[in-house]
mmCIF file of C-alpha atoms and ligand atoms in Angstrom:
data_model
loop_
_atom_site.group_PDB
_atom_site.id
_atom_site.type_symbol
_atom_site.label_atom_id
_atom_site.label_comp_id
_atom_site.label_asym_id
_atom_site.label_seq_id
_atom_site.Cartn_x
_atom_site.Cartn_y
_atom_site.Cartn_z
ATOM 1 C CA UNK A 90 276.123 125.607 69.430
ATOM 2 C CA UNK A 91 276.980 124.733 72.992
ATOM 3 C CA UNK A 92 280.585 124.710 74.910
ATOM 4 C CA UNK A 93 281.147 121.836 77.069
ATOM 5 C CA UNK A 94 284.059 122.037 79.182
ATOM 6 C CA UNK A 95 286.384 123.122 76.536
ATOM 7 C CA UNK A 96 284.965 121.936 73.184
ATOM 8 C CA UNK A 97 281.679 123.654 71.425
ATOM 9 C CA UNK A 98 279.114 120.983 70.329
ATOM 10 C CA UNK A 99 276.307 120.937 67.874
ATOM 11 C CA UNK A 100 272.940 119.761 67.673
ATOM 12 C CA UNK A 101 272.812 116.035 66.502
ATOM 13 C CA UNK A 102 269.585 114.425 67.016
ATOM 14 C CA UNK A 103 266.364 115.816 68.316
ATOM 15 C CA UNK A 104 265.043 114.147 71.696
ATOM 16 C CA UNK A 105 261.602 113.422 69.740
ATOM 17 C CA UNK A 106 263.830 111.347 67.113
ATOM 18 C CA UNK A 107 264.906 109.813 70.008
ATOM 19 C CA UNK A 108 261.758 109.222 71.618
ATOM 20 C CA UNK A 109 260.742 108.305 68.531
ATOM 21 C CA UNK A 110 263.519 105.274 67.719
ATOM 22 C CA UNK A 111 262.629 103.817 71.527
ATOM 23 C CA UNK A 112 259.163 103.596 71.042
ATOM 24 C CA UNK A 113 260.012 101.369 68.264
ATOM 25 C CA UNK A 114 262.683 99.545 69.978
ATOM 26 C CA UNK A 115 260.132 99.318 72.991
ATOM 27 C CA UNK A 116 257.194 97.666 70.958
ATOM 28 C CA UNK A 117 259.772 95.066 69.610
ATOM 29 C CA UNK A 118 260.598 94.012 72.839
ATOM 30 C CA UNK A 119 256.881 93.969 73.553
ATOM 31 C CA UNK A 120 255.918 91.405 70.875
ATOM 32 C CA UNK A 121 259.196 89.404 71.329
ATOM 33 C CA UNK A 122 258.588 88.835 75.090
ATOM 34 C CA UNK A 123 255.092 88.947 75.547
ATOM 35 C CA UNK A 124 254.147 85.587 77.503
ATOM 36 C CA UNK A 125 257.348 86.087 79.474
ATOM 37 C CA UNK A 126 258.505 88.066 82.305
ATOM 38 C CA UNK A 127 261.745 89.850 81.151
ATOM 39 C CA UNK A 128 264.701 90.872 83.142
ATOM 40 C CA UNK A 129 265.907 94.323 81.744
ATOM 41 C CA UNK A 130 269.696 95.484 82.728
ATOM 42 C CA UNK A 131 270.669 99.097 82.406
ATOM 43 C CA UNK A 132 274.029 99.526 82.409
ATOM 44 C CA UNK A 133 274.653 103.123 84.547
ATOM 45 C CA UNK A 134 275.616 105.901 84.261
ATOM 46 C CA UNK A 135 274.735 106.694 80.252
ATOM 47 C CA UNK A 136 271.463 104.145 80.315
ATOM 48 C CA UNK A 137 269.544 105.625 83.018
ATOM 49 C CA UNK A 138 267.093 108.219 80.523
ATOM 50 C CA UNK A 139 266.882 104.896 77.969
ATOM 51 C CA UNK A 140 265.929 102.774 80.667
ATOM 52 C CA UNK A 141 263.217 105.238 82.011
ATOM 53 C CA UNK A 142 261.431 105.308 78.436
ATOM 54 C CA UNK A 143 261.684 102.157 77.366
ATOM 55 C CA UNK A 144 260.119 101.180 80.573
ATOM 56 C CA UNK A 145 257.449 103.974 80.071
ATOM 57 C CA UNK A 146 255.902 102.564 77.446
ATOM 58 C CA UNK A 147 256.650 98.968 78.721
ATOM 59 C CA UNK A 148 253.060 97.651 79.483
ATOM 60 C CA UNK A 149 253.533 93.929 80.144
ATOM 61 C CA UNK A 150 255.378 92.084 83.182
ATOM 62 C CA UNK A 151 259.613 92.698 83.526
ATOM 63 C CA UNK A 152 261.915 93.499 86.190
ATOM 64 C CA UNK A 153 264.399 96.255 86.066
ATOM 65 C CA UNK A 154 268.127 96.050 87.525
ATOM 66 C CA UNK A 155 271.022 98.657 87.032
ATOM 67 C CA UNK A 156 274.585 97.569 86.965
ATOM 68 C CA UNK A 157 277.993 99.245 86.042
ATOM 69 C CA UNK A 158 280.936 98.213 84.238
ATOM 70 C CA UNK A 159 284.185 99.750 85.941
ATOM 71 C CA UNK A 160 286.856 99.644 83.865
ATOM 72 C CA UNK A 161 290.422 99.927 84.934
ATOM 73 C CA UNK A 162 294.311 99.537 83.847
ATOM 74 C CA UNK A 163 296.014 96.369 85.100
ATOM 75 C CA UNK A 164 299.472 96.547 85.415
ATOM 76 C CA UNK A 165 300.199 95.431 81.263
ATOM 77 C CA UNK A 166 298.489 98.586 81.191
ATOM 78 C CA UNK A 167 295.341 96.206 79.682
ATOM 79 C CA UNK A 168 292.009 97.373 80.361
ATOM 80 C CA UNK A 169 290.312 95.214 83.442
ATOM 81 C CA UNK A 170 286.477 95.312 83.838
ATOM 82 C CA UNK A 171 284.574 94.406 86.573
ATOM 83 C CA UNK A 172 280.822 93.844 86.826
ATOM 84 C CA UNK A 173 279.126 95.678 89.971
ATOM 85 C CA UNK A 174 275.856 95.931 90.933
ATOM 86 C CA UNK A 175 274.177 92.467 90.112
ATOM 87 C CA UNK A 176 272.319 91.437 92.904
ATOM 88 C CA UNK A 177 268.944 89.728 90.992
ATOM 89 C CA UNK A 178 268.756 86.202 90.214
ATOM 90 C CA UNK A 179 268.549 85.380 86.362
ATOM 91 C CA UNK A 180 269.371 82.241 86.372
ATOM 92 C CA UNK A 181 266.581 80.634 83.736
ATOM 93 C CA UNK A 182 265.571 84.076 82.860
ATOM 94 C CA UNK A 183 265.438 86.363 79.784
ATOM 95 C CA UNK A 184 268.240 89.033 80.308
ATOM 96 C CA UNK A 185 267.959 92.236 78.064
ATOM 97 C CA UNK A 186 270.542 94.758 78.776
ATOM 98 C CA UNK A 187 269.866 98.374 77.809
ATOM 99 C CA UNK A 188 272.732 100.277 76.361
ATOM 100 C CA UNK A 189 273.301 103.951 75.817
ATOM 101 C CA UNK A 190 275.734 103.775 73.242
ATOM 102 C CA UNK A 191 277.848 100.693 72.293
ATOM 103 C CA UNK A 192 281.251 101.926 70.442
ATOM 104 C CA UNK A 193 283.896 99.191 69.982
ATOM 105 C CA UNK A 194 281.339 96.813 71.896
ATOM 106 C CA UNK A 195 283.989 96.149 74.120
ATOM 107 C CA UNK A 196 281.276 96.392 77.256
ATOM 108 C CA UNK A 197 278.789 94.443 75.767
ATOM 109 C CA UNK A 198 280.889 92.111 74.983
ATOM 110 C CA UNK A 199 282.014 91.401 78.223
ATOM 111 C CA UNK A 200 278.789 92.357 79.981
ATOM 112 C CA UNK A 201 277.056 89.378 77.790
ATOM 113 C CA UNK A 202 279.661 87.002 78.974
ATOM 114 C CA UNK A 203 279.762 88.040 82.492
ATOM 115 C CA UNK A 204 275.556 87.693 82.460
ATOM 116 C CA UNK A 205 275.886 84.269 80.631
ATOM 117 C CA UNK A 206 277.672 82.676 83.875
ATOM 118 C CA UNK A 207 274.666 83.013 85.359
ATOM 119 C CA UNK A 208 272.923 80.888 83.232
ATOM 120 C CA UNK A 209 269.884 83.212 81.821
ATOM 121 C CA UNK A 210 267.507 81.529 79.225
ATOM 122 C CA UNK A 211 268.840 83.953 77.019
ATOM 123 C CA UNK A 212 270.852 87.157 76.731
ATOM 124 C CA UNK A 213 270.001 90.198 73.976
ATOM 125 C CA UNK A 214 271.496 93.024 73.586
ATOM 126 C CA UNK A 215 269.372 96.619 73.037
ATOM 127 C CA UNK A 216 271.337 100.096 72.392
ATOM 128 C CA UNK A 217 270.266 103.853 72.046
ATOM 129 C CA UNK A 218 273.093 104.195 69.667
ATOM 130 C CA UNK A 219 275.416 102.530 67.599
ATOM 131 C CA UNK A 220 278.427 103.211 65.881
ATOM 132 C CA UNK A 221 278.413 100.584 63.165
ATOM 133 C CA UNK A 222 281.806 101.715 62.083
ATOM 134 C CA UNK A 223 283.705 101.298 64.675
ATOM 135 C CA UNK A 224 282.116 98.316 66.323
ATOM 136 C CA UNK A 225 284.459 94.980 66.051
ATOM 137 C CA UNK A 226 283.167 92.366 67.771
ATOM 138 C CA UNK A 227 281.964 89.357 66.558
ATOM 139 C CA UNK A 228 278.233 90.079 68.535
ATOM 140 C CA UNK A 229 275.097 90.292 67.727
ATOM 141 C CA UNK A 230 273.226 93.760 68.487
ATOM 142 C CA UNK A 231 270.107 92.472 68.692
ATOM 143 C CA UNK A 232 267.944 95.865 69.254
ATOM 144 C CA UNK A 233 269.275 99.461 67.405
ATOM 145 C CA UNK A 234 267.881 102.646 68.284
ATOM 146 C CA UNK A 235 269.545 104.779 65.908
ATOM 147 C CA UNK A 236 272.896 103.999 64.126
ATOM 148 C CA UNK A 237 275.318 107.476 64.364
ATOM 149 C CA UNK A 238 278.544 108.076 62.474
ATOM 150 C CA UNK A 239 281.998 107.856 63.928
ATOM 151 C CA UNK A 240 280.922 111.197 66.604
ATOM 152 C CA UNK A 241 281.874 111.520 69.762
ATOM 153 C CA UNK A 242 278.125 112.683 70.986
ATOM 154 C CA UNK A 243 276.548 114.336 74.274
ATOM 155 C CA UNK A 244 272.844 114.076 75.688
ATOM 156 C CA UNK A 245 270.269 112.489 77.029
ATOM 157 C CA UNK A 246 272.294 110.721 79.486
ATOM 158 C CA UNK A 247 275.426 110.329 77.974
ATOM 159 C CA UNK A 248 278.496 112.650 78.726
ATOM 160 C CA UNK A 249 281.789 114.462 77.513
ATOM 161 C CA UNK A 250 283.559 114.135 81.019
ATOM 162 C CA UNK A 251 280.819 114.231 83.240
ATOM 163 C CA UNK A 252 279.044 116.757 82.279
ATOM 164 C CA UNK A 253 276.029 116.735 79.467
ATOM 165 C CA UNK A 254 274.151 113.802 80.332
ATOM 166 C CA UNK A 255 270.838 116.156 81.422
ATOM 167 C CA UNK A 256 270.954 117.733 77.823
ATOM 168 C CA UNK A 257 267.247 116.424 76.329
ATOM 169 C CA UNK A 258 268.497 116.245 72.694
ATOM 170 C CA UNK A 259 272.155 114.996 71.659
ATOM 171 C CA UNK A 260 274.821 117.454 70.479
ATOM 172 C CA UNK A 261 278.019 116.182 68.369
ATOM 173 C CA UNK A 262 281.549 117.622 68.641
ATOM 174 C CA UNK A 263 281.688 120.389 66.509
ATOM 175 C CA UNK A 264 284.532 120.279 63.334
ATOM 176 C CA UNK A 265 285.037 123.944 65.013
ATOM 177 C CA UNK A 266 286.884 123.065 67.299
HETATM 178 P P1 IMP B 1141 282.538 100.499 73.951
HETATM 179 O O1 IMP B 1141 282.923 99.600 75.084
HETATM 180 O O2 IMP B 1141 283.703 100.956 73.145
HETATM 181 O O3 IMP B 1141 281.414 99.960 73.087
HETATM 182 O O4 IMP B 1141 282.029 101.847 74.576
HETATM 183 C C1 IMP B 1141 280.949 101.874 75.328
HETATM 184 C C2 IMP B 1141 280.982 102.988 76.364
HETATM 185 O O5 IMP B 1141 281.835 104.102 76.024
HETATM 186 C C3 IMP B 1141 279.587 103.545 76.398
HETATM 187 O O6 IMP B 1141 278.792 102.826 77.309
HETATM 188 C C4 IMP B 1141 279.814 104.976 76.779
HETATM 189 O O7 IMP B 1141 279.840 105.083 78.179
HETATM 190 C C5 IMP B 1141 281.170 105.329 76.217
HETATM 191 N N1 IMP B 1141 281.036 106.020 74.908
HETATM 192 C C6 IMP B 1141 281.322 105.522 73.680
HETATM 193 N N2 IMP B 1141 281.090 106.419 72.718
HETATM 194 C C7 IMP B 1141 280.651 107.529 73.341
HETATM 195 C C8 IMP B 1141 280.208 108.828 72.877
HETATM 196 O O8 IMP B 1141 280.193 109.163 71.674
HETATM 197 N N3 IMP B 1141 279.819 109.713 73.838
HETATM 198 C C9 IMP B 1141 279.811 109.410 75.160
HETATM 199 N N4 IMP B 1141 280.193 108.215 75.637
HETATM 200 C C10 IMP B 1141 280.608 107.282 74.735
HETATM 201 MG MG1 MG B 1142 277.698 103.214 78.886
#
């Protein structure tokens, strides 16, 4: 058990059943995009550990971009996102943005649309985690790590309020609490 700011956390999944679900993930990608040159798209902060082993184990050509989604509250008090960070050309390319954790799939959703502008050859969509029971979008998730319960969950680059995201294996809030 851990404290994090003010709420204790437990253990969740292991970083080596981590490691273990990207390596997976990772040789997917490898044998869907082998004779092309993909463009991969980690979306900061939560991606940044995902990104660095998927790309470990990588062994064929891609490029690598970062980009974040800043969400804010318009004045209908409706939350406004904003894409930041794009600066590489994917027109006629094959876009695959990395996820840490996709929830209500509200920021893939519009991270997929914003990309699609651009006019990529095509768009897919590759997440650490997944919460299939709260996700409501009408999206395909084309690449799942590992699917997690309804848990609000810390580790391995994601946080609880900025802090957590250097912990190597993911904790869960604690029903102690
Ligand atoms: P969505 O837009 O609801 O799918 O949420 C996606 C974003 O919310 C993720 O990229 C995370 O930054 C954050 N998020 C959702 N669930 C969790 C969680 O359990 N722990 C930490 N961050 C989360
Ligand atoms: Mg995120």
């Amino acid at each position: 058990m851990i404290t994090i700011h003010d709420k204790k956390f437990e253990v969740y999944i292991t970083e080596s059943e981590i490691e273990f679900a990207i390596e997976k993930i990772t040789q997917k990608l490898f044998d869907d995009f082998q004779d092309e040159t993909p463009v991969f798209i980690g979306v900061l902060n939560g991606s940044f550990r995902f990104v660095a082993q998927v790309i470990k184990n990588y062994n064929n050509n891609c490029t690598i971009s970062f980009v974040k989604v800043a969400s804010y509250h318009g004045t209908e008090n409706a939350a406004i996102e904003n894409l930041i960070g794009l600066n590489e050309d994917i027109k006629d390319k094959h876009v695959i943005i990395l996820e840490d954790i996709v929830d209500t799939g509200n920021t893939v959703e519009y991270l997929k649309a914003e990309l699609k502008k651009q006019e990529p050859k095509s768009v897919k969509i590759a997440t650490l985690f997944f919460k299939p029971d709260v996700f409501k979008k009408d999206i395909k998730i084309d690449y799942v790590g590992i699917r997690i319960q309804d848990k609000f969950i810390v580790g391995y680059g994601l946080d609880y309020d900025g802090l957590g995201r250097n912990l190597n294996d993911v904790y869960a809030l604690s029903e102690n609490n």
